[in-house]
Amino acid sequence: MDRLVNAVMDLVVPPASMVMLAFAWPTLSFLRGVEWALKTLTKEDMLGKVVVITGASSAIGEQIAYEYARRNANLVLVARRERRLFGIRDNARQLGAGQVLVIAADVVKEDDCRRLVTDTVSYFGQLNHLVNTVSLSHDFTFEEAGDTTAFPHLMDINFWGNVYPTYAALPYLRRSHGRVVVNASVESWLPMPRMSLYSAAKAAVVDFYETLRYEVKDEVGVTVATHGWVGGDAGGGKFTLDHHQEGAAEVQWKQEEREAAAAALPGGAHVEAYARALVAGACRGDAYVKRPSWYDVFLVFRVFAPDVLAWTFRLLLSSTPAAAAGPTTSAITARRPPPAALPAPPVRPLLEYPMQKLE
């Protein structure tokens, strides 16, 4: 009986839902427009509010800091290396920010996250917005990784680098009825070749905050911002993992060069537009910010015509060499080791079971 019911539902529900959505779309669009207008008129005044921005040395984090500065907020800029944050602090002050603190912390370490939140609340007495912008992409296929060194590194930054600061800040955000803003990506639901681990981490981040939204209810707002390619934050160098001490120094230098050159990339204007939309949406209390929004059309294909989407990617992207990506993708570049022969099968079985005579 269950099979029959599910078979009927599979045939009836999708087309019926599309018809209902087609008739309801004008009304829904009108209601969304009215909601947007009301939220714009009653948007949050950030004067004197306290905003913590993790990953503030990245291109997106920097531009978000400037947007909050224009709204006269107090800023706490967080990154692993504070050297570049001093210049961002000076620029933010010139744009109208109140007091600006610079804190060196690694957001993949829970103790560092507790410390930066405690220092913020001890100095300002409150915390209103937590903006998580830490992100690290890669440009290699799963098999090209060579070893698994990069795997936990990517998950730590893209997932735990969002979870740990949120966990530390949540009690204070409840007290101020504040907001968590997360910088996600369209790859969380639109898989892209050569970005398997990054896409998986971003999908985990989005699902985590979607669940958290229902747990905190109306006490803490959650804004999930997704972007396509915006340049800046995803270009200007490559992040190569190396186990040697000398290689590690080279990695750090390349990352700093990437951050310093990010603002000069052709996509800098897109980064500014994305940061402006993100901060404006957070101040309005929007649950989602999408820039650009036309990527949503792929959701329809993914649900109702996934084969079309798969064929498109195979035709346009799967055969594209990595070098053609240029500066649009960055972060970790794996060095593929020479192919090795598969190990020979064992002479004897790994597990031996006692043979029982069948009667």
CSV table of C-alpha atoms in Angstrom, one decimal:
chain,number,residue,atom,x,y,z
A,1,MET,CA,0.0,0.0,0.0
A,2,ASP,CA,2.8,2.4,0.9
A,3,ARG,CA,4.4,1.8,-2.5
A,4,LEU,CA,1.2,2.7,-4.3
A,5,VAL,CA,0.7,5.8,-2.3
A,6,ASN,CA,4.3,7.0,-2.9
A,7,ALA,CA,4.0,6.2,-6.6
A,8,VAL,CA,0.9,8.3,-6.9
A,9,MET,CA,2.4,11.1,-4.9
A,10,ASP,CA,5.5,11.1,-7.1
A,11,LEU,CA,3.3,11.5,-10.2
A,12,VAL,CA,0.9,14.1,-8.8
A,13,VAL,CA,2.8,16.3,-6.3
A,14,PRO,CA,5.5,17.8,-8.5
A,15,PRO,CA,3.3,19.0,-11.4
A,16,ALA,CA,0.6,20.1,-9.0
A,17,SER,CA,3.1,22.1,-6.9
A,18,MET,CA,4.4,23.8,-10.1
A,19,VAL,CA,0.9,24.8,-11.1
A,20,MET,CA,0.2,26.2,-7.6
A,21,LEU,CA,3.5,28.1,-7.5
A,22,ALA,CA,2.8,29.6,-11.0
A,23,PHE,CA,-0.6,31.0,-9.7
A,24,ALA,CA,0.8,32.1,-6.4
A,25,TRP,CA,4.0,33.7,-7.7
A,26,PRO,CA,2.6,37.2,-8.3
A,27,THR,CA,1.1,37.3,-4.9
A,28,LEU,CA,4.2,36.0,-3.2
A,29,SER,CA,6.3,38.6,-5.1
A,30,PHE,CA,4.1,41.4,-4.0
A,31,LEU,CA,4.2,40.3,-0.4
A,32,ARG,CA,8.0,40.0,-0.5
A,33,GLY,CA,8.2,43.5,-1.9
A,34,VAL,CA,6.0,44.9,0.9
A,35,GLU,CA,8.1,43.0,3.5
A,36,TRP,CA,11.3,44.4,2.0
A,37,ALA,CA,9.9,47.9,2.1
A,38,LEU,CA,8.8,47.6,5.7
A,39,LYS,CA,12.2,46.1,6.8
A,40,THR,CA,14.0,48.9,4.9
A,41,LEU,CA,12.0,51.6,6.8
A,42,THR,CA,12.6,49.8,10.2
A,43,LYS,CA,16.2,48.6,9.6
A,44,GLU,CA,18.6,48.3,12.5
A,45,ASP,CA,20.6,51.4,13.4
A,46,MET,CA,24.2,50.3,13.9
A,47,LEU,CA,25.3,53.5,15.6
A,48,GLY,CA,27.2,52.4,18.7
A,49,LYS,CA,26.5,48.7,18.1
A,50,VAL,CA,29.4,46.1,18.3
A,51,VAL,CA,30.2,44.0,15.3
A,52,VAL,CA,32.8,41.1,15.4
A,53,ILE,CA,34.1,40.2,11.9
A,54,THR,CA,36.2,37.1,11.6
A,55,GLY,CA,38.4,36.7,8.6
A,56,ALA,CA,38.6,40.5,8.4
A,57,SER,CA,41.9,40.5,6.5
A,58,SER,CA,40.3,38.8,3.4
A,59,ALA,CA,38.8,40.9,0.6
A,60,ILE,CA,35.2,40.2,1.5
A,61,GLY,CA,35.8,40.6,5.3
A,62,GLU,CA,37.6,43.9,4.7
A,63,GLN,CA,34.7,45.3,2.6
A,64,ILE,CA,32.2,44.2,5.1
A,65,ALA,CA,34.1,46.1,7.8
A,66,TYR,CA,34.0,49.2,5.7
A,67,GLU,CA,30.2,48.9,5.2
A,68,TYR,CA,29.6,48.6,8.9
A,69,ALA,CA,32.0,51.5,9.4
A,70,ARG,CA,29.8,53.7,7.2
A,71,ARG,CA,27.0,52.8,9.6
A,72,ASN,CA,29.1,54.1,12.6
A,73,ALA,CA,29.4,50.7,14.3
A,74,ASN,CA,32.1,49.7,16.7
A,75,LEU,CA,34.2,47.0,15.1
A,76,VAL,CA,36.3,44.1,16.2
A,77,LEU,CA,38.5,42.9,13.4
A,78,VAL,CA,39.7,39.3,13.8
A,79,ALA,CA,42.3,37.4,11.7
A,80,ARG,CA,45.2,35.1,12.4
A,81,ARG,CA,47.7,37.8,11.5
A,82,GLU,CA,47.0,41.2,12.8
A,83,ARG,CA,49.6,43.1,10.7
A,84,ARG,CA,47.2,43.7,7.8
A,85,LEU,CA,44.3,44.5,10.1
A,86,PHE,CA,46.0,47.8,11.3
A,87,GLY,CA,45.5,49.3,7.8
A,88,ILE,CA,41.9,48.2,7.7
A,89,ARG,CA,41.4,49.7,11.1
A,90,ASP,CA,42.6,53.1,10.0
A,91,ASN,CA,40.5,53.0,6.9
A,92,ALA,CA,37.4,52.0,8.9
A,93,ARG,CA,37.9,54.9,11.3
A,94,GLN,CA,38.1,57.3,8.4
A,95,LEU,CA,34.8,56.0,7.1
A,96,GLY,CA,33.0,56.7,10.3
A,97,ALA,CA,33.5,53.6,12.6
A,98,GLY,CA,33.5,54.2,16.3
A,99,GLN,CA,36.0,52.3,18.2
A,100,VAL,CA,37.9,49.6,16.3
A,101,LEU,CA,39.7,46.7,18.1
A,102,VAL,CA,42.2,44.4,16.4
A,103,ILE,CA,42.4,40.8,17.7
A,104,ALA,CA,44.8,38.1,16.4
A,105,ALA,CA,43.0,34.8,16.8
A,106,ASP,CA,42.7,31.5,15.0
A,107,VAL,CA,38.9,30.7,14.7
A,108,VAL,CA,39.5,27.0,14.2
A,109,LYS,CA,40.7,26.9,17.8
A,110,GLU,CA,37.9,27.0,20.4
A,111,ASP,CA,40.0,28.7,23.0
A,112,ASP,CA,40.9,31.6,20.7
A,113,CYS,CA,37.2,32.0,19.9
A,114,ARG,CA,36.3,32.2,23.6
A,115,ARG,CA,39.1,34.7,24.2
A,116,LEU,CA,38.1,37.0,21.4
A,117,VAL,CA,34.4,37.0,22.5
A,118,THR,CA,35.4,37.6,26.1
A,119,ASP,CA,37.7,40.4,25.2
A,120,THR,CA,35.0,42.0,23.1
A,121,VAL,CA,32.4,41.9,25.8
A,122,SER,CA,34.8,43.0,28.5
A,123,TYR,CA,35.7,46.1,26.4
A,124,PHE,CA,32.4,47.1,24.9
A,125,GLY,CA,29.9,45.4,27.3
A,126,GLN,CA,27.9,43.9,24.5
A,127,LEU,CA,28.0,42.1,21.2
A,128,ASN,CA,25.4,42.7,18.5
A,129,HIS,CA,26.5,41.2,15.2
A,130,LEU,CA,28.9,38.3,14.6
A,131,VAL,CA,29.9,38.1,10.9
A,132,ASN,CA,31.8,35.0,9.9
A,133,THR,CA,33.7,35.5,6.7
A,134,VAL,CA,36.5,32.9,6.9
A,135,SER,CA,36.7,30.8,3.8
A,136,LEU,CA,39.2,28.8,1.9
A,137,SER,CA,38.6,27.2,-1.5
A,138,HIS,CA,40.7,24.9,-3.6
A,139,ASP,CA,41.5,24.1,-7.2
A,140,PHE,CA,42.0,20.4,-7.5
A,141,THR,CA,40.0,17.3,-8.1
A,142,PHE,CA,39.5,14.8,-5.3
A,143,GLU,CA,41.9,12.3,-6.8
A,144,GLU,CA,44.6,14.9,-7.5
A,145,ALA,CA,45.0,15.7,-3.8
A,146,GLY,CA,47.9,13.2,-3.5
A,147,ASP,CA,47.3,12.8,0.2
A,148,THR,CA,44.7,13.8,2.8
A,149,THR,CA,46.7,16.6,4.4
A,150,ALA,CA,44.4,19.3,2.9
A,151,PHE,CA,41.2,17.6,3.8
A,152,PRO,CA,40.9,18.5,7.6
A,153,HIS,CA,42.5,21.9,6.9
A,154,LEU,CA,39.6,22.8,4.5
A,155,MET,CA,37.0,21.5,6.9
A,156,ASP,CA,38.5,23.3,9.9
A,157,ILE,CA,38.4,26.7,8.2
A,158,ASN,CA,35.2,26.4,6.2
A,159,PHE,CA,33.1,24.7,8.9
A,160,TRP,CA,34.6,24.8,12.4
A,161,GLY,CA,35.8,28.3,11.7
A,162,ASN,CA,32.2,29.3,11.6
A,163,VAL,CA,30.8,27.0,14.3
A,164,TYR,CA,33.3,27.8,17.1
A,165,PRO,CA,32.9,31.6,17.0
A,166,THR,CA,29.1,31.2,16.9
A,167,TYR,CA,29.2,28.8,19.9
A,168,ALA,CA,31.2,31.3,21.9
A,169,ALA,CA,29.2,34.4,21.0
A,170,LEU,CA,25.7,32.9,21.2
A,171,PRO,CA,25.0,33.6,24.9
A,172,TYR,CA,25.8,37.3,24.4
A,173,LEU,CA,23.9,37.5,21.1
A,174,ARG,CA,20.8,36.2,23.0
A,175,ARG,CA,21.3,38.9,25.6
A,176,SER,CA,21.3,41.7,22.9
A,177,HIS,CA,18.9,40.0,20.5
A,178,GLY,CA,21.7,40.2,18.0
A,179,ARG,CA,22.4,38.5,14.7
A,180,VAL,CA,24.8,35.9,13.2
A,181,VAL,CA,25.8,36.6,9.6
A,182,VAL,CA,27.6,33.8,7.7
A,183,ASN,CA,29.4,34.1,4.4
A,184,ALA,CA,28.4,31.0,2.4
A,185,SER,CA,28.6,30.2,-1.3
A,186,VAL,CA,26.4,29.1,-4.1
A,187,GLU,CA,28.6,25.9,-4.2
A,188,SER,CA,26.7,24.8,-1.1
A,189,TRP,CA,23.9,23.5,-3.4
A,190,LEU,CA,25.4,24.0,-6.9
A,191,PRO,CA,28.3,21.5,-7.1
A,192,MET,CA,31.2,22.7,-9.1
A,193,PRO,CA,34.0,20.6,-10.5
A,194,ARG,CA,37.4,20.8,-8.7
A,195,MET,CA,35.7,22.1,-5.6
A,196,SER,CA,34.3,18.9,-4.0
A,197,LEU,CA,35.7,19.5,-0.4
A,198,TYR,CA,34.9,23.2,-0.5
A,199,SER,CA,31.3,22.5,-1.6
A,200,ALA,CA,30.8,19.9,1.0
A,201,ALA,CA,32.1,22.2,3.8
A,202,LYS,CA,29.8,25.1,2.6
A,203,ALA,CA,26.8,22.7,2.5
A,204,ALA,CA,27.5,21.7,6.0
A,205,VAL,CA,27.8,25.4,7.1
A,206,VAL,CA,24.4,26.3,5.5
A,207,ASP,CA,22.6,23.3,7.0
A,208,PHE,CA,24.1,24.1,10.4
A,209,TYR,CA,22.8,27.6,10.4
A,210,GLU,CA,19.4,26.6,9.0
A,211,THR,CA,19.0,24.3,12.0
A,212,LEU,CA,20.3,26.9,14.4
A,213,ARG,CA,17.8,29.4,13.1
A,214,TYR,CA,14.9,27.2,14.4
A,215,GLU,CA,16.7,26.5,17.7
A,216,VAL,CA,17.3,30.1,18.7
A,217,LYS,CA,13.9,31.2,17.3
A,218,ASP,CA,13.4,35.0,17.5
A,219,GLU,CA,16.1,35.6,20.1
A,220,VAL,CA,19.0,35.7,17.7
A,221,GLY,CA,18.7,36.5,14.0
A,222,VAL,CA,20.5,34.4,11.4
A,223,THR,CA,21.5,35.7,7.9
A,224,VAL,CA,22.9,33.3,5.4
A,225,ALA,CA,24.6,35.1,2.5
A,226,THR,CA,25.5,33.2,-0.6
A,227,HIS,CA,27.5,34.5,-3.5
A,228,GLY,CA,28.6,33.2,-6.9
A,229,TRP,CA,32.0,34.3,-8.3
A,230,VAL,CA,32.7,37.8,-6.9
A,231,GLY,CA,36.4,38.0,-7.5
A,232,GLY,CA,38.7,39.4,-4.9
A,233,ASP,CA,38.4,36.9,-2.1
A,234,ALA,CA,38.9,34.1,-4.5
A,235,GLY,CA,41.9,35.2,-6.5
A,236,GLY,CA,45.4,36.6,-6.6
A,237,GLY,CA,47.5,33.6,-5.7
A,238,LYS,CA,47.5,30.0,-4.6
A,239,PHE,CA,47.8,28.4,-1.3
A,240,THR,CA,50.2,25.4,-1.4
A,241,LEU,CA,50.4,23.0,1.5
A,242,ASP,CA,53.9,21.8,2.4
A,243,HIS,CA,55.1,19.7,5.2
A,244,HIS,CA,58.6,21.2,5.3
A,245,GLN,CA,59.4,24.1,7.5
A,246,GLU,CA,60.8,26.1,4.6
A,247,GLY,CA,57.8,25.3,2.5
A,248,ALA,CA,55.5,26.4,5.3
A,249,ALA,CA,57.2,29.8,5.3
A,250,GLU,CA,56.5,30.0,1.6
A,251,VAL,CA,52.8,29.2,2.1
A,252,GLN,CA,52.4,32.0,4.6
A,253,TRP,CA,54.1,34.5,2.2
A,254,LYS,CA,51.8,33.5,-0.7
A,255,GLN,CA,48.7,33.9,1.5
A,256,GLU,CA,49.7,37.3,2.6
A,257,GLU,CA,50.5,38.3,-1.0
A,258,ARG,CA,47.0,37.1,-2.0
A,259,GLU,CA,45.3,39.1,0.7
A,260,ALA,CA,47.3,42.3,-0.1
A,261,ALA,CA,46.6,42.0,-3.8
A,262,ALA,CA,42.9,41.1,-3.5
A,263,ALA,CA,41.6,44.7,-3.7
A,264,ALA,CA,43.4,45.2,-7.0
A,265,LEU,CA,41.8,42.3,-8.8
A,266,PRO,CA,39.2,42.9,-11.5
A,267,GLY,CA,36.5,41.5,-9.3
A,268,GLY,CA,37.0,44.1,-6.6
A,269,ALA,CA,33.8,46.0,-7.6
A,270,HIS,CA,31.8,42.7,-7.2
A,271,VAL,CA,33.3,42.2,-3.8
A,272,GLU,CA,32.2,45.7,-2.7
A,273,ALA,CA,28.7,45.1,-4.1
A,274,TYR,CA,28.4,41.8,-2.3
A,275,ALA,CA,29.5,43.3,1.0
A,276,ARG,CA,27.1,46.1,0.6
A,277,ALA,CA,24.2,43.8,0.0
A,278,LEU,CA,25.2,41.5,2.9
A,279,VAL,CA,25.4,44.3,5.4
A,280,ALA,CA,22.2,45.9,4.2
A,281,GLY,CA,20.4,42.6,4.4
A,282,ALA,CA,21.7,41.9,7.9
A,283,CYS,CA,20.5,45.4,9.1
A,284,ARG,CA,17.1,44.7,7.6
A,285,GLY,CA,16.9,41.4,9.3
A,286,ASP,CA,16.8,39.3,6.1
A,287,ALA,CA,17.2,35.6,6.5
A,288,TYR,CA,18.9,35.3,3.1
A,289,VAL,CA,21.1,37.5,1.0
A,290,LYS,CA,22.0,36.3,-2.5
A,291,ARG,CA,24.4,38.1,-4.9
A,292,PRO,CA,23.8,37.6,-7.7
A,293,SER,CA,20.3,36.1,-7.4
A,294,TRP,CA,20.0,34.7,-10.9
A,295,TYR,CA,21.8,31.6,-9.7
A,296,ASP,CA,18.6,30.5,-8.1
A,297,VAL,CA,17.3,29.4,-11.5
A,298,PHE,CA,19.6,26.4,-11.3
A,299,LEU,CA,17.6,25.2,-8.3
A,300,VAL,CA,14.6,24.5,-10.6
A,301,PHE,CA,16.8,22.4,-12.9
A,302,ARG,CA,18.4,20.6,-10.0
A,303,VAL,CA,15.0,19.5,-8.6
A,304,PHE,CA,13.0,18.9,-11.8
A,305,ALA,CA,15.7,18.3,-14.5
A,306,PRO,CA,19.0,17.3,-12.8
A,307,ASP,CA,20.2,15.6,-15.9
A,308,VAL,CA,20.2,18.9,-17.8
A,309,LEU,CA,22.3,20.5,-15.1
A,310,ALA,CA,24.7,17.6,-15.1
A,311,TRP,CA,25.1,17.6,-18.9
A,312,THR,CA,25.7,21.4,-18.8
A,313,PHE,CA,28.5,21.1,-16.3
A,314,ARG,CA,30.1,18.2,-18.1
A,315,LEU,CA,30.1,20.1,-21.3
A,316,LEU,CA,31.2,23.5,-20.0
A,317,LEU,CA,33.3,22.8,-16.9
A,318,SER,CA,34.5,19.3,-16.5
A,319,SER,CA,36.8,19.4,-19.5
A,320,THR,CA,38.2,22.9,-18.6
A,321,PRO,CA,41.8,22.7,-17.6
A,322,ALA,CA,42.8,24.1,-14.2
A,323,ALA,CA,45.1,26.7,-15.8
A,324,ALA,CA,42.1,28.2,-17.5
A,325,ALA,CA,40.6,29.2,-14.2
A,326,GLY,CA,43.3,31.8,-13.7
A,327,PRO,CA,42.9,34.0,-10.6
A,328,THR,CA,39.2,33.2,-10.2
A,329,THR,CA,39.8,30.3,-7.9
A,330,SER,CA,42.4,30.2,-5.2
A,331,ALA,CA,43.6,28.7,-2.0
A,332,ILE,CA,45.0,25.2,-2.0
A,333,THR,CA,46.7,23.8,-5.0
A,334,ALA,CA,47.6,20.1,-4.6
A,335,ARG,CA,50.7,18.6,-6.0
A,336,ARG,CA,49.7,15.3,-7.6
A,337,PRO,CA,52.3,12.5,-6.9
A,338,PRO,CA,53.4,10.2,-9.7
A,339,PRO,CA,51.0,7.3,-10.2
A,340,ALA,CA,51.9,4.2,-8.2
A,341,ALA,CA,50.9,0.7,-8.8
A,342,LEU,CA,48.0,-0.7,-6.8
A,343,PRO,CA,49.0,-3.0,-3.9
A,344,ALA,CA,49.0,-6.7,-4.7
A,345,PRO,CA,46.2,-8.6,-3.1
A,346,PRO,CA,47.1,-10.6,0.1
A,347,VAL,CA,48.2,-14.2,-0.4
A,348,ARG,CA,46.0,-15.3,2.5
A,349,PRO,CA,42.7,-13.8,3.6
A,350,LEU,CA,42.9,-11.0,6.1
A,351,LEU,CA,40.2,-12.7,8.2
A,352,GLU,CA,40.0,-16.4,8.7
A,353,TYR,CA,36.7,-18.0,9.6
A,354,PRO,CA,36.5,-21.5,11.0
A,355,MET,CA,35.1,-23.9,8.5
A,356,GLN,CA,32.1,-25.8,9.7
A,357,LYS,CA,31.0,-29.0,8.1
A,358,LEU,CA,27.5,-28.9,6.7
A,359,GLU,CA,25.3,-31.7,7.8
